[in-house]
Amino acid sequence: MDKTLKRMATMQRMQVTGLELFYKNGYYNTSVDDILKELSLSKGAFYYHFESKEDFFIQIIENLLVRKMYSMLIEPIEGHENTLDLITSCFEEALETAVHNELDFGFVLSNFVNEFNGKNERIMKHLNDILRIWEANLVSAIQRGKFNGYIDRHVDSEGVAVYLMSAYIGVRTLMVEIAPSARKYRFMSQLRQYFKSLEPKRDNSLNHQTVYGSAN
Amino acid sequence: MDKTLKRMATMQRMQVTGLELFYKNGYYNTSVDDILKELSLSKGAFYYHFESKEDFFIQIIENLLVRKMYSMLIEPIEGHENTLDLITSCFEEALETAVHNELDFGFVLSNFVNEFNGKNERIMKHLNDILRIWEANLVSAIQRGKFNGYIDRHVDSEGVAVYLMSAYIGVRTLMVEIAPSARKYRFMSQLRQYFKSLEPKRDNSLNHQTVYGSAN
DNA sequence: ATTTAAACCGACTATCAAGTCGGTTTATTT
DNA sequence: AAATAAACCGACTTGATAGTCGGTTTAAAT
């Protein structure tokens, strides 16, 4: 096999297995040897390809986590239809993978935020970057929804974005142990309820000020 | 000093400092020596009073975390007024302590859930117990709100409870790094918006089925 | 004052994990 | 076939930390 190909293949295998184990057991609770044992590789191979465990992890963030966040939580809502529907089905799908205990990258992200917060500034910087991208993307989706008439124009786009991310991250935390499927269902129907309240009010324009923007 | 008093005092000091450090740096990232150094005590003192680090932590959960959860997130909403207002001001206050980087026990809880999930079943059992108590309390608050006419009777109490806990835990995760104060403000105003949508609809009873209960 | 035990000290052990490095294998180049 | 370098091996070093234990201090009881 071509040497560069072999290099890429080995690094890829290490990163995939690394992310799996880091997700399952946490970064600090997963030793490099754990990953290597899984792959029947040695310390030498690892430190030949990566500078350090931390460096390894950052490459995982950049190569796997960022891409997956894009494909699961960012690109799916970049269409130009009703953005609230897009977000709904996007969350629906992401939470479904969570129910089946598969890797759900929105959660992986929030998990790592929890684990590294206050402990590793360098890694936090990378994680925060992803959060910011997610947030910015949600904000522009909401704004698009307003522009297209699916969302009331008085709605605070940034507020909704923060609220959505909060709710998503939170429900994933709650789903880890107790009744994930039931919690997903309940969560989703409350999300729909909340989205209903963001729709444009056409019937009575006098109510707008009281319903929205308690901006004091 | 009385010996039993001294014993209690020392154990209390250890637990308070322990919780502080466990919260700040995480359980696995805080050594027993870290705590002891903070208190100018020795290993001997620690293992004289506690069986193990794990046992120590469980006592912290039972003695400090549970009590604080009660006083911050459970008892404040046990009044008999408008429960949505009670929950709002309760969250408002809890998040305000979070803004000032003080110990916010709802977050401490979710932090630990993240840290121990899949790693320590025994500790998780204790943490899940608290989550369940919180949830049960929220559910009965919502039901009380329905009974008192502050919340529409078609609302799914369990759904709202899960949604509230999710949102709270999530926003706390988001508040750890980026713009906590702004995020708190945005979160709270969206929460109020969501609560608005739970209020009884008196004007048009025909709309009920379409607004609520997409229970398919 | 003496006894007794609770409370505490801190050196020590055992274990685990990150990272190093000299050596070996494998595949490509000449 | 020989030379070369990338890829990999695994024993070893270093540092951290949970838990142990024999000894010392402190304060209550007699």
XYZ file of C-alpha atoms (C1' of nucleotides) in Angstrom:
492
model
C 0.000 0.000 0.000
C 1.093 3.556 -0.614
C 2.804 4.916 2.448
C 0.844 8.148 2.615
C -2.342 6.136 2.303
C -1.248 3.830 5.067
C -0.445 6.793 7.246
C -3.832 8.334 6.626
C -5.605 5.041 7.225
C -3.875 4.423 10.545
C -4.449 7.944 11.759
C -8.079 7.726 10.747
C -8.555 4.422 12.578
C -6.978 5.863 15.688
C -9.151 8.949 15.589
C -12.393 7.075 15.041
C -11.693 4.660 17.869
C -10.402 7.509 19.990
C -13.595 9.506 19.600
C -15.705 6.454 20.408
C -13.848 5.773 23.624
C -13.523 9.424 24.628
C -17.260 9.751 24.152
C -18.084 6.623 26.105
C -15.642 7.037 28.979
C -14.549 10.631 28.819
C -11.203 12.035 27.773
C -9.458 11.868 31.111
C -10.846 8.437 31.796
C -9.589 6.965 28.551
C -5.921 6.141 28.333
C -3.966 6.129 25.129
C -3.322 2.456 25.842
C -7.063 1.785 25.906
C -7.355 3.073 22.363
C -4.241 1.248 21.248
C -5.403 -2.041 22.731
C -8.662 -1.746 20.803
C -6.665 -1.415 17.588
C -3.798 -3.764 18.458
C -1.362 -0.962 17.971
C 1.476 0.218 20.143
C 2.558 3.358 21.938
C 5.194 3.823 19.302
C 2.660 3.969 16.507
C 0.623 6.518 18.401
C 3.443 8.898 19.189
C 4.810 8.466 15.719
C 1.613 9.955 14.298
C 0.574 12.355 17.060
C 2.493 14.755 19.237
C 0.480 14.164 22.376
C -2.852 12.960 23.640
C -4.110 16.532 23.617
C -2.942 17.112 20.073
C -4.605 13.862 19.095
C -7.869 15.021 20.610
C -7.791 18.375 18.870
C -7.316 16.626 15.560
C -10.353 14.500 16.391
C -12.338 17.658 17.018
C -11.262 19.219 13.747
C -11.506 16.123 11.582
C -14.510 14.311 13.002
C -16.527 16.419 15.396
C -16.702 19.575 13.280
C -17.625 17.662 10.143
C -20.324 15.668 11.872
C -21.775 18.716 13.555
C -22.058 20.234 10.123
C -23.692 17.217 8.555
C -26.092 16.587 11.434
C -27.019 19.928 12.939
C -25.957 22.641 10.538
C -26.378 21.662 6.887
C -29.817 20.070 7.435
C -31.284 23.441 8.368
C -29.668 25.399 5.583
C -32.538 24.827 3.154
C -34.885 27.626 2.281
C -38.199 26.124 3.270
C -39.947 26.556 6.608
C -36.973 26.727 8.953
C -38.898 25.723 12.068
C -39.859 22.479 10.343
C -36.268 21.943 9.295
C -35.038 22.441 12.840
C -37.746 20.167 14.185
C -36.874 17.265 11.928
C -33.182 17.873 12.429
C -33.535 17.636 16.226
C -35.910 14.720 15.835
C -33.320 12.797 13.863
C -30.377 13.711 16.086
C -32.271 12.665 19.199
C -33.298 9.423 17.541
C -29.648 8.435 17.148
C -29.294 9.329 20.819
C -32.103 6.954 21.766
C -30.222 4.152 20.071
C -27.147 5.071 22.028
C -25.239 5.941 18.915
C -22.844 8.824 18.608
C -24.835 12.031 18.599
C -22.398 14.781 17.907
C -24.348 17.640 19.378
C -24.197 15.779 22.630
C -20.603 14.741 22.216
C -19.890 18.422 21.965
C -21.795 19.429 25.095
C -20.301 16.487 26.936
C -16.827 17.671 26.135
C -17.693 21.249 27.012
C -18.631 19.955 30.433
C -15.525 17.857 30.761
C -12.997 20.471 29.701
C -14.560 23.590 31.108
C -12.046 25.204 33.436
C -9.552 22.411 32.867
C -8.115 22.809 29.414
C -8.311 26.209 27.831
C -6.839 25.168 24.518
C -9.404 22.461 23.919
C -12.212 24.704 25.169
C -11.298 27.233 22.519
C -11.893 24.673 19.800
C -15.160 23.502 21.331
C -16.439 27.034 21.758
C -15.693 27.710 18.128
C -18.070 24.932 17.144
C -20.742 26.184 19.530
C -20.466 29.620 17.996
C -20.816 28.233 14.496
C -23.886 26.270 15.514
C -25.380 29.331 17.152
C -24.682 31.604 14.199
C -26.247 29.075 11.894
C -29.377 28.826 14.018
C -29.655 32.597 14.203
C -29.529 32.958 10.446
C -32.058 30.150 10.052
C -34.462 31.982 12.347
C -33.920 35.204 10.470
C -34.602 33.413 7.222
C -37.783 32.055 8.761
C -38.847 35.567 9.649
C -38.029 36.798 6.178
C -40.017 33.995 4.594
C -43.009 34.644 6.820
C -42.823 31.463 8.881
C -41.748 33.230 12.051
C -43.132 36.369 13.603
C -40.903 39.334 12.938
C -40.938 40.400 16.598
C -39.139 37.238 17.648
C -35.608 37.619 19.016
C -33.501 35.399 16.760
C -30.515 35.200 19.074
C -32.774 34.386 21.976
C -34.400 31.527 20.119
C -31.021 30.179 19.066
C -29.690 30.135 22.619
C -32.921 28.623 23.827
C -32.802 25.872 21.213
C -29.222 24.956 21.906
C -29.919 24.961 25.625
C -32.926 22.726 25.282
C -31.120 20.322 22.994
C -28.029 20.014 25.143
C -30.132 19.687 28.255
C -32.427 16.990 27.004
C -29.449 14.994 25.832
C -28.044 15.165 29.335
C -31.346 13.964 30.722
C -31.606 11.213 28.138
C -28.412 9.503 29.147
C -29.972 7.480 31.914
C -33.687 7.694 32.432
C -36.299 6.787 29.819
C -34.561 8.286 26.780
C -37.320 7.444 24.342
C -40.130 8.859 26.476
C -38.121 11.961 27.199
C -37.357 12.488 23.574
C -41.048 12.255 22.711
C -42.068 14.686 25.422
C -39.321 17.063 24.572
C -40.201 17.119 20.900
C -43.839 17.835 21.505
C -42.987 20.736 23.811
C -40.588 22.008 21.196
C -43.428 22.017 18.680
C -45.569 23.867 21.184
C -42.854 26.463 21.603
C -42.445 26.793 17.846
C -46.192 27.376 17.510
C -45.762 30.407 19.725
C -43.159 31.825 17.340
C -45.437 31.784 14.315
C -46.664 35.081 12.949
C -49.797 36.456 14.556
C -51.978 37.668 11.719
C -55.355 37.826 13.436
C -54.742 40.566 15.991
C -51.849 42.955 15.591
C -52.632 44.678 18.892
C -51.439 41.671 20.887
C -47.884 41.732 19.583
C -46.352 43.934 22.234
C -47.782 41.944 25.109
C -46.821 38.563 23.686
C -43.238 39.389 22.744
C -40.266 41.439 23.742
C -40.399 41.986 27.461
C -37.149 43.819 26.795
C -36.699 45.759 29.985
C -14.305 21.120 72.151
C -16.691 18.212 72.342
C -15.338 15.286 70.339
C -18.521 14.611 68.401
C -18.734 18.293 67.577
C -15.158 18.324 66.409
C -15.799 15.283 64.270
C -18.827 16.875 62.670
C -17.021 20.143 62.124
C -14.066 18.501 60.419
C -16.235 16.321 58.214
C -18.332 19.333 57.292
C -15.274 21.370 56.376
C -13.957 18.563 54.231
C -17.262 18.152 52.447
C -17.751 21.838 51.747
C -14.253 22.238 50.360
C -14.593 18.929 48.529
C -17.750 20.034 46.745
C -16.160 23.342 45.806
C -13.153 21.679 44.233
C -15.103 18.826 42.658
C -17.357 21.424 41.089
C -14.523 23.573 39.857
C -12.194 20.857 38.583
C -14.329 17.768 38.361
C -14.267 14.707 40.565
C -11.600 12.756 38.722
C -9.472 15.825 38.321
C -9.465 16.654 42.007
C -7.214 14.622 44.231
C -7.889 13.969 47.866
C -4.606 15.744 48.542
C -5.884 18.857 46.758
C -8.748 19.060 49.210
C -6.520 18.304 52.162
C -3.971 20.907 51.194
C -6.731 23.519 51.051
C -7.647 22.645 54.625
C -4.153 21.937 55.940
C -5.226 18.446 56.884
C -3.604 15.129 56.202
C -4.426 11.890 54.483
C -4.822 10.312 57.872
C -7.571 12.699 58.863
C -9.406 12.036 55.638
C -9.345 8.270 55.801
C -10.148 8.372 59.459
C -13.481 10.034 58.664
C -14.277 8.567 55.253
C -13.946 5.100 53.798
C -12.911 6.206 50.338
C -13.018 9.079 47.913
C -16.203 7.649 46.422
C -17.849 7.286 49.808
C -16.821 10.841 50.582
C -18.443 12.062 47.418
C -21.689 10.236 48.061
C -21.878 11.836 51.473
C -21.396 15.202 49.805
C -24.304 14.439 47.494
C -26.565 13.425 50.346
C -25.555 16.137 52.787
C -24.966 19.151 50.566
C -26.246 18.667 47.047
C -29.659 17.256 47.914
C -30.304 19.919 50.527
C -29.272 22.750 48.244
C -31.318 21.411 45.370
C -34.284 21.473 47.681
C -33.686 24.980 48.885
C -32.917 26.432 45.457
C -35.004 24.567 42.910
C -37.667 22.629 44.765
C -39.007 24.449 47.801
C -39.221 27.836 46.023
C -41.870 26.479 43.664
C -43.940 24.747 46.301
C -46.092 27.790 47.001
C -49.693 27.892 45.878
C -49.671 30.989 43.727
C -49.139 31.118 39.972
C -46.662 28.291 39.494
C -45.278 29.577 36.212
C -44.279 32.787 37.948
C -42.727 30.797 40.749
C -40.692 28.717 38.320
C -39.664 31.817 36.405
C -38.319 33.644 39.439
C -36.735 30.453 40.727
C -34.820 29.946 37.472
C -34.041 33.635 37.327
C -32.431 33.500 40.735
C -30.559 30.245 40.146
C -29.130 31.536 36.886
C -28.129 34.774 38.543
C -25.877 32.899 40.963
C -24.489 31.155 37.888
C -23.654 34.478 36.254
C -21.605 35.372 39.310
C -19.785 32.080 39.025
C -21.098 30.903 42.343
C -22.183 27.382 43.096
C -25.441 26.720 41.298
C -26.598 23.342 42.422
C -28.822 22.530 39.494
C -25.769 22.860 37.356
C -23.529 21.038 39.764
C -25.966 18.193 39.411
C -25.998 18.157 35.628
C -22.239 18.549 35.578
C -21.831 15.469 37.692
C -24.370 13.553 35.632
C -22.152 14.248 32.655
C -19.004 13.297 34.471
C -20.195 10.033 35.965
C -22.473 8.804 33.237
C -21.263 5.377 32.171
C -18.359 5.532 34.583
C -19.704 5.064 38.056
C -23.043 3.375 38.424
C -23.244 3.784 42.169
C -22.829 7.546 42.053
C -25.152 7.811 39.064
C -27.891 6.142 41.074
C -27.694 8.892 43.668
C -27.644 11.639 41.056
C -30.575 10.174 39.181
C -32.552 10.068 42.392
C -32.190 13.819 42.701
C -33.161 14.369 39.078
C -36.278 12.310 39.635
C -37.212 14.313 42.698
C -36.758 17.546 40.795
C -38.844 16.247 37.927
C -41.629 14.988 40.174
C -41.736 18.319 41.913
C -41.971 20.217 38.630
C -44.729 17.936 37.409
C -46.825 18.531 40.483
C -46.215 22.265 40.232
C -47.515 22.251 36.655
C -50.524 20.230 37.700
C -51.199 22.677 40.486
C -50.974 25.480 37.955
C -53.563 23.735 35.803
C -55.803 23.201 38.790
C -55.544 26.855 39.778
C -56.292 28.027 36.275
C -52.876 29.462 35.447
C -52.032 26.762 32.924
C -54.167 25.349 30.157
C -55.568 21.953 31.123
C -54.508 20.389 27.811
C -50.852 20.898 28.624
C -48.754 17.774 29.178
C -47.300 18.265 32.662
C -44.549 15.677 32.304
C -43.594 17.117 28.950
C -43.252 20.596 30.382
C -41.199 19.280 33.294
C -38.732 17.486 31.021
C -38.571 20.516 28.776
C -37.869 22.844 31.688
C -35.163 20.680 33.143
C -33.596 20.289 29.714
C -33.607 23.974 29.038
C -32.176 24.797 32.434
C -29.392 22.237 32.294
C -28.587 23.199 28.742
C -28.378 26.910 29.289
C -26.112 26.360 32.243
C -23.781 24.375 30.020
C -23.803 27.187 27.502
C -23.269 29.798 30.179
C -19.990 28.368 31.373
C -17.884 30.112 28.779
C -19.548 32.530 26.431
C -21.450 35.634 27.502
C -23.232 34.161 30.530
C -25.175 37.276 31.361
C -26.459 37.868 27.838
C -27.360 34.240 27.474
C -29.212 34.265 30.734
C -31.239 37.254 29.646
C -32.095 35.740 26.271
C -32.925 32.429 27.789
C -35.241 33.924 30.366
C -37.188 35.937 27.842
C -37.693 32.882 25.657
C -38.795 30.953 28.721
C -41.424 33.616 29.364
C -42.515 33.359 25.762
C -42.868 29.605 26.135
C -44.801 30.017 29.379
C -47.170 32.420 27.636
C -48.030 29.602 25.258
C -49.021 27.400 28.186
C -51.581 29.817 29.546
C -55.245 28.903 29.244
C -56.874 29.911 25.986
C -60.199 31.408 26.958
C -61.012 33.375 23.815
C -61.450 30.559 21.305
C -62.069 27.008 22.485
C -62.052 25.680 18.899
C -58.301 26.224 18.600
C -57.355 23.886 21.405
C -56.890 20.730 19.370
C -54.658 22.382 16.827
C -52.503 24.204 19.354
C -51.868 21.286 21.687
C -51.409 17.566 21.850
C -49.954 16.439 18.565
C -49.985 13.076 20.351
C -49.511 10.692 17.490
C -1.860 12.780 87.237
C -2.781 8.921 84.524
C -5.261 6.432 81.225
C -7.621 5.934 77.033
C -9.284 6.622 72.672
C -10.506 9.791 69.175
C -8.317 12.744 65.869
C -4.705 13.509 63.120
C 0.089 13.122 60.811
C 2.918 11.922 56.868
C 5.957 8.565 54.913
C 5.155 4.684 52.209
C 3.057 1.340 48.736
C 0.687 0.129 44.687
C -1.109 1.340 40.465
C -1.969 3.587 36.461
C -1.108 6.632 32.583
C 1.653 9.884 29.468
C 5.410 10.196 27.043
C 10.441 8.474 25.446
C 13.526 5.945 22.805
C 16.445 2.414 20.914
C 15.416 -1.215 18.191
C 12.675 -3.953 14.510
C 9.666 -4.603 10.606
C 7.879 -3.320 6.105
C 7.731 -1.418 1.767
C 9.617 1.562 -1.636
C 13.628 3.204 -4.341
C 17.810 2.505 -6.813
C 19.898 -7.244 -3.790
C 21.066 -3.421 -1.082
C 19.912 0.858 0.857
C 16.750 3.851 2.928
C 13.145 5.674 5.478
C 8.521 5.356 7.059
C 5.809 2.745 10.257
C 5.598 0.350 14.229
C 7.047 -2.199 18.702
C 7.301 -2.392 23.728
C 10.174 -1.846 27.736
C 11.206 1.953 30.435
C 10.961 6.579 32.833
C 8.419 9.940 35.163
C 4.806 11.773 37.669
C 0.473 11.610 39.829
C -2.820 9.736 43.058
C -5.774 6.406 46.007
C -5.290 4.120 49.889
C -2.362 2.119 54.190
C -0.413 2.165 58.574
C 2.532 2.862 62.511
C 3.196 6.622 65.193
C 1.922 11.249 67.590
C -1.082 14.748 69.494
C -5.180 16.232 71.929
C -8.750 16.173 75.028
C -12.124 13.815 77.707
C -12.774 10.391 81.552
C -11.278 8.345 85.913
